[in-house]
Short mmCIF file of C-alpha atoms and ligand atoms in Angstrom, two decimals:
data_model
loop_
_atom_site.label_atom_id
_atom_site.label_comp_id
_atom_site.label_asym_id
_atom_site.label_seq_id
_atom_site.Cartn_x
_atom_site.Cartn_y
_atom_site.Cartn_z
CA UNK A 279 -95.64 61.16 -64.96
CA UNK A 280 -94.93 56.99 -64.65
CA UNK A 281 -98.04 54.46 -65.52
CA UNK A 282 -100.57 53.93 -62.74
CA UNK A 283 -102.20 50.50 -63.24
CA UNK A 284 -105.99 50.38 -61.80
CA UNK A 285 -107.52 47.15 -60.76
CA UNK A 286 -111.11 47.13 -61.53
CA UNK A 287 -112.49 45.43 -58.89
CA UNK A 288 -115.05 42.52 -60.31
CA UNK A 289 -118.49 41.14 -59.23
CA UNK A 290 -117.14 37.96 -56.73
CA UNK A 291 -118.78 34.49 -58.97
CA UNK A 292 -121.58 32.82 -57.86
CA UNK A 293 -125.23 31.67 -58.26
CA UNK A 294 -127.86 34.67 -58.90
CA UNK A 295 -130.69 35.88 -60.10
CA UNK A 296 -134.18 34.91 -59.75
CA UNK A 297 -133.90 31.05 -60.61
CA UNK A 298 -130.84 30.24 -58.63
CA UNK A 299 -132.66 32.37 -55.78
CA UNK A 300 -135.27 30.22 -55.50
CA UNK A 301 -132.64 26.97 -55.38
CA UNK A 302 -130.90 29.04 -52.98
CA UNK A 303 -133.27 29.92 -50.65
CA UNK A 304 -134.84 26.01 -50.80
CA UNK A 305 -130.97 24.40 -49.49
CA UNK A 306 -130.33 27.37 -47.19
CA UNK A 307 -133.83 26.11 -45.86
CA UNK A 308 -133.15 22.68 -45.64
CA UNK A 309 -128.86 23.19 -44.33
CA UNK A 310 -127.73 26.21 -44.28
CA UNK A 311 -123.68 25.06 -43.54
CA UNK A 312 -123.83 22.62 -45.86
CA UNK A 313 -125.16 24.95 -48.33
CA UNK A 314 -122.78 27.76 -47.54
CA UNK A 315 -119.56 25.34 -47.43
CA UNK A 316 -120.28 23.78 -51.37
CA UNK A 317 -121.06 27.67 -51.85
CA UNK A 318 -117.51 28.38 -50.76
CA UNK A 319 -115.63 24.85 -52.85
CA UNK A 320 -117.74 25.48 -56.06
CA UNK A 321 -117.08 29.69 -55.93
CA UNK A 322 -114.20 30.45 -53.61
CA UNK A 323 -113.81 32.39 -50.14
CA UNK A 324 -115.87 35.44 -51.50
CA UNK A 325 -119.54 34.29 -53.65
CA UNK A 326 -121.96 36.52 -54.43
CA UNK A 327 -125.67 34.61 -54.51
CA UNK A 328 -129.26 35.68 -54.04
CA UNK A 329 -131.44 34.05 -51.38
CA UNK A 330 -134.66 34.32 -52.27
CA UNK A 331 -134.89 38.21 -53.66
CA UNK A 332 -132.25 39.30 -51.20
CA UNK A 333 -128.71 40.13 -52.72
CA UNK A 334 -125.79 38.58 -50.18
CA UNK A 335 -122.35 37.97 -50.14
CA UNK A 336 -120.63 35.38 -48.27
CA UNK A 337 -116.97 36.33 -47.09
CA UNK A 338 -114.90 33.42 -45.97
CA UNK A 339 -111.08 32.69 -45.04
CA UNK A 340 -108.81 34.34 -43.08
CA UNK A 341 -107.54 37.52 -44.80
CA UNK A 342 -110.66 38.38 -46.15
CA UNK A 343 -112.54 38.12 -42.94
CA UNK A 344 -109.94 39.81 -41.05
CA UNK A 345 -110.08 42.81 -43.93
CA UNK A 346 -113.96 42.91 -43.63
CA UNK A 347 -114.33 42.79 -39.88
CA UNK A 348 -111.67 45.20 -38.94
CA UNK A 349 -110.67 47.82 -42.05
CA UNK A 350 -114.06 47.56 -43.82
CA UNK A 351 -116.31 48.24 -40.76
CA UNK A 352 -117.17 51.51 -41.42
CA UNK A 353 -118.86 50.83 -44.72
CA UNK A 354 -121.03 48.15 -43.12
CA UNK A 355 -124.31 48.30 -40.63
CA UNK A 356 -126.23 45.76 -39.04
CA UNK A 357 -129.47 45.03 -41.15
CA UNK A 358 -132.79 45.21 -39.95
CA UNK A 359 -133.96 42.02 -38.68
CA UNK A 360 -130.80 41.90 -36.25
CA UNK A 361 -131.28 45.01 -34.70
CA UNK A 362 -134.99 45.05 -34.43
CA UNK A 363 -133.84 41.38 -32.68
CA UNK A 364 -131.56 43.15 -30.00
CA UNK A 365 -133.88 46.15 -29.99
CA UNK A 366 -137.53 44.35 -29.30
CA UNK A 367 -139.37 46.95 -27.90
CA UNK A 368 -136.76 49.10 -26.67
CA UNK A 369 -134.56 51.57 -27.37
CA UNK A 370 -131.21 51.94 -29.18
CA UNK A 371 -128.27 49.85 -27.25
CA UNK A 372 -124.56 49.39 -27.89
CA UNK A 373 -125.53 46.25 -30.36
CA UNK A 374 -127.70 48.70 -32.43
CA UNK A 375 -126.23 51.81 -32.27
CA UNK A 376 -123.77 52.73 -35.89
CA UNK A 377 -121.45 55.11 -36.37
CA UNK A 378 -120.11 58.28 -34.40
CA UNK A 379 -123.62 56.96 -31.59
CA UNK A 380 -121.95 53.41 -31.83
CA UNK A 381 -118.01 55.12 -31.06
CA UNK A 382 -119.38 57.27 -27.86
CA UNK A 383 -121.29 54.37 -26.59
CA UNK A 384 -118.52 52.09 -26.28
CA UNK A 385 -116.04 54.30 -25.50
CA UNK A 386 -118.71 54.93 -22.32
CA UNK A 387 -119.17 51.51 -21.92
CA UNK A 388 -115.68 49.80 -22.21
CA UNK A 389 -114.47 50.59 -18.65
CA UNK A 390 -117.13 48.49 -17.52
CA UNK A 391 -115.53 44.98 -18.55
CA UNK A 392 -112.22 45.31 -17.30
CA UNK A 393 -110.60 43.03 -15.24
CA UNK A 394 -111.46 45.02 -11.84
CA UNK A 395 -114.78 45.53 -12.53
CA UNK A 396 -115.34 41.55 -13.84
CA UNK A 397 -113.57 40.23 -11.01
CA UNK A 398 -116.02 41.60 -7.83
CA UNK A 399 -119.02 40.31 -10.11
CA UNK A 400 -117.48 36.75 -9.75
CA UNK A 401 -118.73 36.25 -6.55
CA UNK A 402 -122.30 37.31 -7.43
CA UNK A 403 -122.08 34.23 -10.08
CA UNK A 404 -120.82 32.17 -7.44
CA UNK A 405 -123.78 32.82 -5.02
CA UNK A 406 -126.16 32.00 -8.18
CA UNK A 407 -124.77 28.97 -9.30
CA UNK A 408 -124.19 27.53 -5.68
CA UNK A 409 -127.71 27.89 -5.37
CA UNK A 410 -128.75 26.53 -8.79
CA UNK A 411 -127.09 23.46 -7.83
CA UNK A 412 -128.20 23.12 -4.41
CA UNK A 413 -132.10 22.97 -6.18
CA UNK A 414 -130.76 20.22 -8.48
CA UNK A 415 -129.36 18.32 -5.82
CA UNK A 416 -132.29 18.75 -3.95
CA UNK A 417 -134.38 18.23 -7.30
CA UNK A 418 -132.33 17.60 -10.25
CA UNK A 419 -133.30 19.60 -13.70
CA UNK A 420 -136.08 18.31 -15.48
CA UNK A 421 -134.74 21.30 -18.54
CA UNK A 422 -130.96 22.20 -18.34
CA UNK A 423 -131.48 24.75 -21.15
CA UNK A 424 -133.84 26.49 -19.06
CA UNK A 425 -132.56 26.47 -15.41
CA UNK A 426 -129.46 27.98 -17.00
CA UNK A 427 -131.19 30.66 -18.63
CA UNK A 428 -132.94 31.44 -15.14
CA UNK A 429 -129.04 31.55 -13.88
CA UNK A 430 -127.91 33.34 -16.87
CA UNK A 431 -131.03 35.91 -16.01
CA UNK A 432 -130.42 36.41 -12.14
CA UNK A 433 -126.47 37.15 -12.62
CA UNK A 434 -127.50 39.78 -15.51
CA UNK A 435 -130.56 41.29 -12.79
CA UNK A 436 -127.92 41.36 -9.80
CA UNK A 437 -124.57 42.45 -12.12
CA UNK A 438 -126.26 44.93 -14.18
CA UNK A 439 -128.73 46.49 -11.86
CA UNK A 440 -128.09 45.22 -8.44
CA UNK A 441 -131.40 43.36 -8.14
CA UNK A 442 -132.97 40.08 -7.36
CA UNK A 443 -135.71 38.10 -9.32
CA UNK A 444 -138.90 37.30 -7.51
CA UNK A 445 -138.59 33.89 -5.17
CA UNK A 446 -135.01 34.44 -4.87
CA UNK A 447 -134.59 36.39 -1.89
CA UNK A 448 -133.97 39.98 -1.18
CA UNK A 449 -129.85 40.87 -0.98
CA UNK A 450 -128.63 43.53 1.10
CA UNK A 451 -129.47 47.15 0.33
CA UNK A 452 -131.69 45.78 -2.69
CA UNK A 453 -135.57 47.20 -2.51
CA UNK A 454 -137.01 45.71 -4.92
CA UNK A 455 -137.42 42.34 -6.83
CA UNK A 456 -137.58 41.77 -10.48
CA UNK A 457 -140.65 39.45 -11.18
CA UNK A 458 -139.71 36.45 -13.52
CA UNK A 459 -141.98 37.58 -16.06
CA UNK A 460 -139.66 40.61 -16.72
CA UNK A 461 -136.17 39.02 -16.82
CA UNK A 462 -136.95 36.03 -18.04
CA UNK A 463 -138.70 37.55 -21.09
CA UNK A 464 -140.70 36.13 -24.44
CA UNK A 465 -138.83 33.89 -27.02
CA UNK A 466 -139.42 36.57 -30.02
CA UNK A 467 -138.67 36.36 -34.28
CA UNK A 468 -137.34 39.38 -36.03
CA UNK A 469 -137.66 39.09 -39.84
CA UNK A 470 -135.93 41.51 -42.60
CA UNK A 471 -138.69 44.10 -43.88
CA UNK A 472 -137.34 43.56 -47.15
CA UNK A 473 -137.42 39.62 -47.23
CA UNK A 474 -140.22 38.82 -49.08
CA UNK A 475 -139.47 35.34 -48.73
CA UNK A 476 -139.72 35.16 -45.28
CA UNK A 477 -136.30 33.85 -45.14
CA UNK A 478 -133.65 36.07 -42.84
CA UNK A 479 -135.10 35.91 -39.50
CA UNK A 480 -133.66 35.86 -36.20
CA UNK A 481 -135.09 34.05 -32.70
CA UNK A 482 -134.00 34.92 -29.68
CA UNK A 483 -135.29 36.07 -25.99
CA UNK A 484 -136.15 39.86 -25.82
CA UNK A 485 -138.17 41.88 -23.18
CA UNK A 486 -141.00 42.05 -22.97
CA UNK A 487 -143.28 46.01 -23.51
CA UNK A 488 -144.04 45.91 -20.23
CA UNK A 489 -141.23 46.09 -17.59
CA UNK A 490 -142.71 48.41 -14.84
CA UNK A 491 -140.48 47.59 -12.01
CA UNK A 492 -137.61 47.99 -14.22
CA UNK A 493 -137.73 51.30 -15.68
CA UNK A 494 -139.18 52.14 -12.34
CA UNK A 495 -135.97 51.55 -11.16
CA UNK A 496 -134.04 52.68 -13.30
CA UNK A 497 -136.15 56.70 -12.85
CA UNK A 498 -135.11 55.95 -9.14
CA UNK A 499 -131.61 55.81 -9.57
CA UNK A 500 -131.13 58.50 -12.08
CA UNK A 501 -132.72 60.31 -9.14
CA UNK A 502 -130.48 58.83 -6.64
CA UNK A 503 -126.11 59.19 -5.72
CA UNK A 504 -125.72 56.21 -7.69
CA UNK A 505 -122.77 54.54 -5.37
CA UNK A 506 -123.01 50.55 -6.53
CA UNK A 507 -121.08 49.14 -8.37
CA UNK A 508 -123.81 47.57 -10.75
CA UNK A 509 -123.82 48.33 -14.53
CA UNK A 510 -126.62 50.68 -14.18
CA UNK A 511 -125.00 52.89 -11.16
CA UNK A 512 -121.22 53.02 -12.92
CA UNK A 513 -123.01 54.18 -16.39
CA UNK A 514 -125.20 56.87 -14.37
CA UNK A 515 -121.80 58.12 -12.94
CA UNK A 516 -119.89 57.94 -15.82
CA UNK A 517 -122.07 59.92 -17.90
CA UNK A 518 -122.34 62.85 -14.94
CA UNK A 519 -118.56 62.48 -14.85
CA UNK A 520 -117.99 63.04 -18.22
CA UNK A 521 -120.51 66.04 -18.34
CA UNK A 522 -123.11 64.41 -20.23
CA UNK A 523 -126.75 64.33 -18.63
CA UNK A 524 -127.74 60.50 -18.33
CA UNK A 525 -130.68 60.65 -20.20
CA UNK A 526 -133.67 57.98 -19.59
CA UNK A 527 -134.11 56.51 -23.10
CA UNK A 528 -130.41 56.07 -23.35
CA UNK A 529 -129.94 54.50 -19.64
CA UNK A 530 -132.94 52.44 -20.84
CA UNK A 531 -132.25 50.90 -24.13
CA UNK A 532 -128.68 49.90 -23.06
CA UNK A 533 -129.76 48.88 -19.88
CA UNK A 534 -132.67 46.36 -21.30
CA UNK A 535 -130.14 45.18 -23.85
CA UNK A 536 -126.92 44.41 -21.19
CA UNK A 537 -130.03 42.27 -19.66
CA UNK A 538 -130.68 39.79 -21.94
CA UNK A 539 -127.49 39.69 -24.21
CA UNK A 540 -126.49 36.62 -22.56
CA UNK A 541 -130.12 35.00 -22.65
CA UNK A 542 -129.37 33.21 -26.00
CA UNK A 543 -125.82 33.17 -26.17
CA UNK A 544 -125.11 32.02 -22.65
CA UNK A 545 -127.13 28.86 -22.26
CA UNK A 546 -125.81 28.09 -26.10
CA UNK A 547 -122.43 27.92 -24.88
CA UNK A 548 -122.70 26.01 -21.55
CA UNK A 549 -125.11 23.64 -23.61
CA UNK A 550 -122.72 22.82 -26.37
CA UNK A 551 -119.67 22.49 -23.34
CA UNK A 552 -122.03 19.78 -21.41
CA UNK A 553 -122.90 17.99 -25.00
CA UNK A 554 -119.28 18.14 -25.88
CA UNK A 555 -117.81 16.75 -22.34
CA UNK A 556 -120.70 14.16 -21.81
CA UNK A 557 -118.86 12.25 -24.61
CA UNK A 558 -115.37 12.85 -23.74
CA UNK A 559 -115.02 11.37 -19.60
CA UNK A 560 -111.22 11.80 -19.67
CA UNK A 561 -111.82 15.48 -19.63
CA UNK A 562 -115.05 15.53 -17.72
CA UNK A 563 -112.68 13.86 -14.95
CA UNK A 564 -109.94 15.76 -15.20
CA UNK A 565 -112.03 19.66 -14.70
CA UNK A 566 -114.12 17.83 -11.95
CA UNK A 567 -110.27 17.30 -10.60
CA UNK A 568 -109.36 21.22 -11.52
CA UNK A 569 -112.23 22.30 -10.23
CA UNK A 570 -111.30 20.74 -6.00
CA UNK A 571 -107.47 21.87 -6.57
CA UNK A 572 -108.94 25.85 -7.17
CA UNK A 573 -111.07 24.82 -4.38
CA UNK A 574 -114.06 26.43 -6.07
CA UNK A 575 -116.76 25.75 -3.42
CA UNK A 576 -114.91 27.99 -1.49
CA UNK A 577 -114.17 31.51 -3.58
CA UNK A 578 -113.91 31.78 -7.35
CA UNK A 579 -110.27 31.50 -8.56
CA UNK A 580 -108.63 34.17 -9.45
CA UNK A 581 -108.89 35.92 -12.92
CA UNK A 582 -105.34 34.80 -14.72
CA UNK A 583 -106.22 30.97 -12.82
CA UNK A 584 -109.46 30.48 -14.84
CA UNK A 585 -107.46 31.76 -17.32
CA UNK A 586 -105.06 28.50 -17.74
CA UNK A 587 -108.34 26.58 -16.74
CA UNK A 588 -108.53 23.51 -18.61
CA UNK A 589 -112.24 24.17 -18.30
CA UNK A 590 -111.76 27.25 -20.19
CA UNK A 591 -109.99 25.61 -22.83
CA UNK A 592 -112.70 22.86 -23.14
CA UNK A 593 -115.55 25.94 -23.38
CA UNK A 594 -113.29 27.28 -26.13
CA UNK A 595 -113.54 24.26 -28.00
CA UNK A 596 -116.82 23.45 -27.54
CA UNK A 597 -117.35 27.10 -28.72
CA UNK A 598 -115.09 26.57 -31.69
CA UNK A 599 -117.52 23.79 -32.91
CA UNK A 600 -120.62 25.02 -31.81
CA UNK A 601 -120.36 28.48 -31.72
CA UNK A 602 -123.49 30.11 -30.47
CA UNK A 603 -123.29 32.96 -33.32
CA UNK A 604 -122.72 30.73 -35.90
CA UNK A 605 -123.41 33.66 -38.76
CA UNK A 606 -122.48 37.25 -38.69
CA UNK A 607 -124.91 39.47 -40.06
CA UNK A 608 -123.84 43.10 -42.04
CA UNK A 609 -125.16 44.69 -45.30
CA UNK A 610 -123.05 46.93 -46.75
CA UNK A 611 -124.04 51.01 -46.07
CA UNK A 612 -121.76 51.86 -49.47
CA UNK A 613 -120.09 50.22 -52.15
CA UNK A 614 -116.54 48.89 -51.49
CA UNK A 615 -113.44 46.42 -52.62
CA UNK A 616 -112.44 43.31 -50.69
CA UNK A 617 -109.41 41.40 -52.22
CA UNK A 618 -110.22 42.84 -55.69
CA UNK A 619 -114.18 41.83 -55.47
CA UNK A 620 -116.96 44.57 -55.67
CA UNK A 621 -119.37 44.97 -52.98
CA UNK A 622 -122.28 46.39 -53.72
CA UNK A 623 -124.25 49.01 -51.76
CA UNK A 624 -127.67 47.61 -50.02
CA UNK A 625 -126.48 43.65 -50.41
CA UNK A 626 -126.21 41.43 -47.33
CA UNK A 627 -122.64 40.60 -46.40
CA UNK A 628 -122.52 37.23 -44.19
CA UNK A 629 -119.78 35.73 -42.46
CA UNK A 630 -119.84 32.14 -40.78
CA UNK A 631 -117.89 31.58 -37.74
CA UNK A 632 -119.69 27.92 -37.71
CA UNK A 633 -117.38 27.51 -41.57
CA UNK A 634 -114.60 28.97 -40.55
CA UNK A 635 -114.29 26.95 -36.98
CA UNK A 636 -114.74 24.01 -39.17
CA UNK A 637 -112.62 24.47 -42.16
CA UNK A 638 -109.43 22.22 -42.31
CA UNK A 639 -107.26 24.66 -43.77
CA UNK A 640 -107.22 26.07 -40.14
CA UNK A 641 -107.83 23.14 -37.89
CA UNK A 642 -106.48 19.77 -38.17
CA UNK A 643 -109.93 17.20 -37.33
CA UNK A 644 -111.57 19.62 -37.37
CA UNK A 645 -114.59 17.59 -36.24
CA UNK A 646 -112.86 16.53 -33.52
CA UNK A 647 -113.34 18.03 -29.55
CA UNK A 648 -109.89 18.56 -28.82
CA UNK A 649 -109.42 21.50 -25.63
CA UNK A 650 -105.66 20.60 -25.96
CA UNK A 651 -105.99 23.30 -29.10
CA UNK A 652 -106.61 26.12 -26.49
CA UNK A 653 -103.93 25.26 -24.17
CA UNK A 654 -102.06 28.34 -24.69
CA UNK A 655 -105.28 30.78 -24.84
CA UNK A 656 -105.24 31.14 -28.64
CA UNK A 657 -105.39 28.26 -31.30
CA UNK A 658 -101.80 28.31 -32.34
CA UNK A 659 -100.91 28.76 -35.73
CA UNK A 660 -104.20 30.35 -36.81
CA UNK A 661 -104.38 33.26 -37.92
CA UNK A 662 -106.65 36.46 -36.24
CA UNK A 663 -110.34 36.45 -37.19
CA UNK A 664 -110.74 32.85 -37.70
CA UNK A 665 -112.10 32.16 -34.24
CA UNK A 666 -114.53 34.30 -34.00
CA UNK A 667 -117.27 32.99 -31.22
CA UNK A 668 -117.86 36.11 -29.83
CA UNK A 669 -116.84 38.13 -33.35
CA UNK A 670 -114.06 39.94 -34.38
CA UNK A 671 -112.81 44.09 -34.95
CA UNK A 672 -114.26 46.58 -33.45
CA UNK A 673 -117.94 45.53 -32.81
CA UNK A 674 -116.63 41.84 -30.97
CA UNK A 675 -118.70 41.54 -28.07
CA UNK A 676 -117.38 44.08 -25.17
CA UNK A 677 -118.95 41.05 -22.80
CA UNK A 678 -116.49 38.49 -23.58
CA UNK A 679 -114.12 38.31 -20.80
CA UNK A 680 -116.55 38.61 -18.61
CA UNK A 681 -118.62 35.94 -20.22
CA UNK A 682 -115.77 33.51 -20.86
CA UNK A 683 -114.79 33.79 -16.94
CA UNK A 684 -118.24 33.68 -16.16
CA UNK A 685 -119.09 30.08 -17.41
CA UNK A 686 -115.61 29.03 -16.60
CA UNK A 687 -116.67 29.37 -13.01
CA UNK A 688 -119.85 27.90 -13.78
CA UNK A 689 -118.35 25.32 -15.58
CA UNK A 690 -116.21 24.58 -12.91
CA UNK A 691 -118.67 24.38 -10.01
CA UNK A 692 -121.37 22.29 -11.48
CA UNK A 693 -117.91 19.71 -12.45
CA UNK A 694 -117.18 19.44 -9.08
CA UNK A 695 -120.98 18.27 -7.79
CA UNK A 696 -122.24 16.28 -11.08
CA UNK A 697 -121.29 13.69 -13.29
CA UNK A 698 -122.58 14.24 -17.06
CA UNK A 699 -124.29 10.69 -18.90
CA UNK A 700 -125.62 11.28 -22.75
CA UNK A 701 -126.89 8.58 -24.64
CA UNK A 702 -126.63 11.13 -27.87
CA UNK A 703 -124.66 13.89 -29.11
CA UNK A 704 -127.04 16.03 -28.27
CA UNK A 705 -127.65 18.22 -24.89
CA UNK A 706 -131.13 16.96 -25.03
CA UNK A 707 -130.05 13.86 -23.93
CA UNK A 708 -127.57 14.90 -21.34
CA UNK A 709 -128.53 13.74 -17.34
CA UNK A 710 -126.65 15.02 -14.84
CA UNK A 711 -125.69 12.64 -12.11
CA UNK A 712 -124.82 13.93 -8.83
CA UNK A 713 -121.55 13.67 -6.98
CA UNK A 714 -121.08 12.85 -3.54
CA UNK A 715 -121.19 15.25 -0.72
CA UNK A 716 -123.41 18.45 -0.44
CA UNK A 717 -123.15 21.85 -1.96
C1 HEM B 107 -121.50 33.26 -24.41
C2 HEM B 107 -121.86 34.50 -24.32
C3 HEM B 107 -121.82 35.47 -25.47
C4 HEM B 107 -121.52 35.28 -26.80
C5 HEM B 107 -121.10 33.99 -27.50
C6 HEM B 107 -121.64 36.57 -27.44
C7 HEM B 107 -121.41 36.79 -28.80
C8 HEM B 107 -121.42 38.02 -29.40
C9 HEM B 107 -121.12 38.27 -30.78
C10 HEM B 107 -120.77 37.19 -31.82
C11 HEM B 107 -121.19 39.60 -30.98
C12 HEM B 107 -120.87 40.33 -32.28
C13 HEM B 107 -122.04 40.30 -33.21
C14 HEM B 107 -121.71 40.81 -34.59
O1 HEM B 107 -120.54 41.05 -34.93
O2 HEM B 107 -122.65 40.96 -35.36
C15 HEM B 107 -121.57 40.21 -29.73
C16 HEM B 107 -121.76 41.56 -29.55
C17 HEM B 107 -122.16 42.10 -28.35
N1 HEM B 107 -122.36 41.46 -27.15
FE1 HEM B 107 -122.10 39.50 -26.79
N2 HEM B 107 -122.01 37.50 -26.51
C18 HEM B 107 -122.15 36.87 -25.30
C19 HEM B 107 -122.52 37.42 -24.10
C20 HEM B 107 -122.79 38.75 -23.90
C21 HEM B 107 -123.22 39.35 -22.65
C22 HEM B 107 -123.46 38.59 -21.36
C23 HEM B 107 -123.37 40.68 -22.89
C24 HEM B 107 -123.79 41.80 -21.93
C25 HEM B 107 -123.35 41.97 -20.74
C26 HEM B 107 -123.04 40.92 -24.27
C27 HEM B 107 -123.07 42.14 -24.89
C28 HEM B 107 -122.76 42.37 -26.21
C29 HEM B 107 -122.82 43.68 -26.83
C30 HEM B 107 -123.25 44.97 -26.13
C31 HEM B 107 -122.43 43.51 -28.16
C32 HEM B 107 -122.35 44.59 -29.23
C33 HEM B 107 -120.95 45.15 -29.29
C34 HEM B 107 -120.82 46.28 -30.29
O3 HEM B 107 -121.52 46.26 -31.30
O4 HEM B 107 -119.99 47.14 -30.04
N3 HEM B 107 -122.69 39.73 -24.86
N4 HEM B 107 -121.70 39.23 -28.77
#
């Protein structure tokens, strides 16, 4: 029998323990990218630190993150505060489901964001946005952030369950209207259980308890033939197809959570696209140009033509720089080795798209808005899992082609009628300024 050599994997270096927790917790406070990024120059791509009396471990650079997101999946979970953040006061959904639950779910689920089924749900964001902008032309926003998180609401009540929100008409074949109060939701703060500090805590839009017309609906049509072609009709089918009884708490929690996924993440992105453009007119110009030649006022483009959209490639950008997700939250359900580093069982495992988006070793300026990087689709010459806006392995969003043609179109009609003016970096300070002619 030959030698076998054994590489004892080693604790990854870094600041712990209950001193350097305290200084931890005090700069993650104060910046938590700058303190993260001297984390990663004084320690290396994989640092082990406490925040606070939490245990975490950063992972950062390319083969490391790819290793963690896609082969060491299945000895992670989502902690706590993220899925009690998805959750609110629902049930289980595809974003907090783990294991063999997670695998059926999205297996059920994936057939539902293919190209056919995105492209027919164009023209519903069409109709939405068209409106939108005929208000602001009529009245122009007094709060971007918000009038796009109405939009990014209505599109989610009429793709996912074929319904309107209260004051915006009544559609064909629809009976009943959502009122705002139920898709519009409460701004809500998860916090980890375990946190004694008070530190790991996630904000974001969530339902609220009481949604009566929704689940209403929803008993209806698992009553009901179920023909639409809404979320909530195609997942009723598919599970009778495929022998399995739709069941209401299922239907229920993934149906709540397909309605507000975007609530955050949306508005994020189509803020940081306006901040980003509002300082750079060449391109501004040239997508209000892009947007007449695909003659968007008319139907939305095709799928593979907002797909060489240089509006798309500006979103991507803008994404790459501000990406709405800027940390990726796991703890680790069982000890494991990454790049000959011990993970420990029970501590936090982070990665940063915001760092890795941002590191030079992988984009030249990296400060600088350049869409000319996504000209081809991808950011050439960089390798997989370093652009990671909407994640990367297995658990990436199942949302993101639709969501990336989504605000394309958006993108693209709201080009061709305004005219963005900042006097700061900031989308807080960005006034749209309308365009001749009428919607
Ligand atoms: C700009 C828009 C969006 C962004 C940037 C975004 C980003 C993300 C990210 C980063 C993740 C992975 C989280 C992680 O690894 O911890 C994720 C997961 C997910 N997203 Fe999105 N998302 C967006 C829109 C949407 C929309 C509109 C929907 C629903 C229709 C959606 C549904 C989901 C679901 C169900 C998951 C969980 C996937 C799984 O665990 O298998 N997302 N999203």
């Amino acid at each position: 029998m030959g030698w076998r050599f054994v590489l004892k994997a080693v604790d990854p270096p870094g600041p712990t323990g209950a001193a350097n927790g305290r200084i931890n917790a005090r700069f993650f406070r104060s910046d938590v990218f700058t303190f993260l990024s001297n984390l990663t120059q004084v320690y290396g791509d994989i640092v082990r630190f406490d925040i606070g009396h939490t245990a975490c471990v950063l992972v950062n650079g390319a083969s490391a993150v790819d290793r963690l997101l896609h082969t060491c999946e299945p000895f992670l979970h989502k902690p706590d505060f993220v899925s009690a953040s998805n959750r609110g006061h629902w049930g289980d959904g595809l974003t907090t489901l783990e294991g063999a639950d997670w695998q059926d779910r999205r297996r059920l689920l994936r057939p539902q964001f293919r190209p056919r089924e995105i492209t027919p749900r164009l023209d519903i964001v069409a109709e939405c946005t068209a409106d939108m902008i005929r208000n602001w032309r009529a009245e122009p926003p007094v709060d971007l952030m918000t009038d796009i998180r109405l939009l990014t609401a209505r599109i989610a009540a009429r793709t996912v369950m074929d319904v309107d929100i209260e004051g915006w008409g009544n559609p064909d074949g629809c009976t009943s209207l959502l009122p705002y109060d139920e898709i519009f939701g409460e701004d809500f703060t998860a916090s980890e259980p375990n946190d004694a500090d008070g530190i790991l805590r996630m904000e974001r839009p969530r339902a609220p308890r009481d949604l009566p017309v929704i689940t209403d609906l929803i008993k209806r049509r698992l009553d009901s033939d179920c023909d639409g072609r809404d979320v909530l009709s195609v997942l009723i089918r598919t599970c009778r197809a495929a022998g399995v009884p739709p069941d209401y708490d299922m239907i229920t929690g993934e149906i709540v959570q397909m309605l507000y996924a975007g609530h955050l993440t949306m508005p994020t992105s189509l803020g940081a696209l306006w901040s980003c453009l509002a300082q750079d007119a060449q391109t501004e110009q040239q997508i209000a140009e892009e947007a007449d030649r695909l003659e968007v006022g008319t139907a939305p483009p095709a799928l593979p033509e907002l797909g060489r959209s240089l509006a798309l490639a500006a979103l991507k950008e803008a994404l790459r720089m501000h990406p709405p997700a800027p940390l990726l939250y796991r703890i680790a359900a069982q000890a494991f080795e990454l790049e000959g580093f011990a993970v420990t069982a029970g501590h936090h495992v982070w990665v940063s798209p915001r760092l890795l988006h941002r590191d030079p070793r992988y984009f030249e300026d990296p400060d600088q808005f350049q869409p000319a990087r996504f000209e081809f689709g991808r950011p050439q010459n960089v390798p997989r899992s370093v652009y990671l806006p909407f994640g990367a392995g297995p658990r990436t969003c199942i949302a993101m082609h639709q969501a990336f043609n989504q605000m394309t179109l958006i993108i693209l009609m709201v080009a061709q009628h305004f005219e963005l003016r900042s006097s700061a970096g900031s989308l807080a300070h960005v006034t749209l300024i309308a365009r001749g002619g009428s919607p």
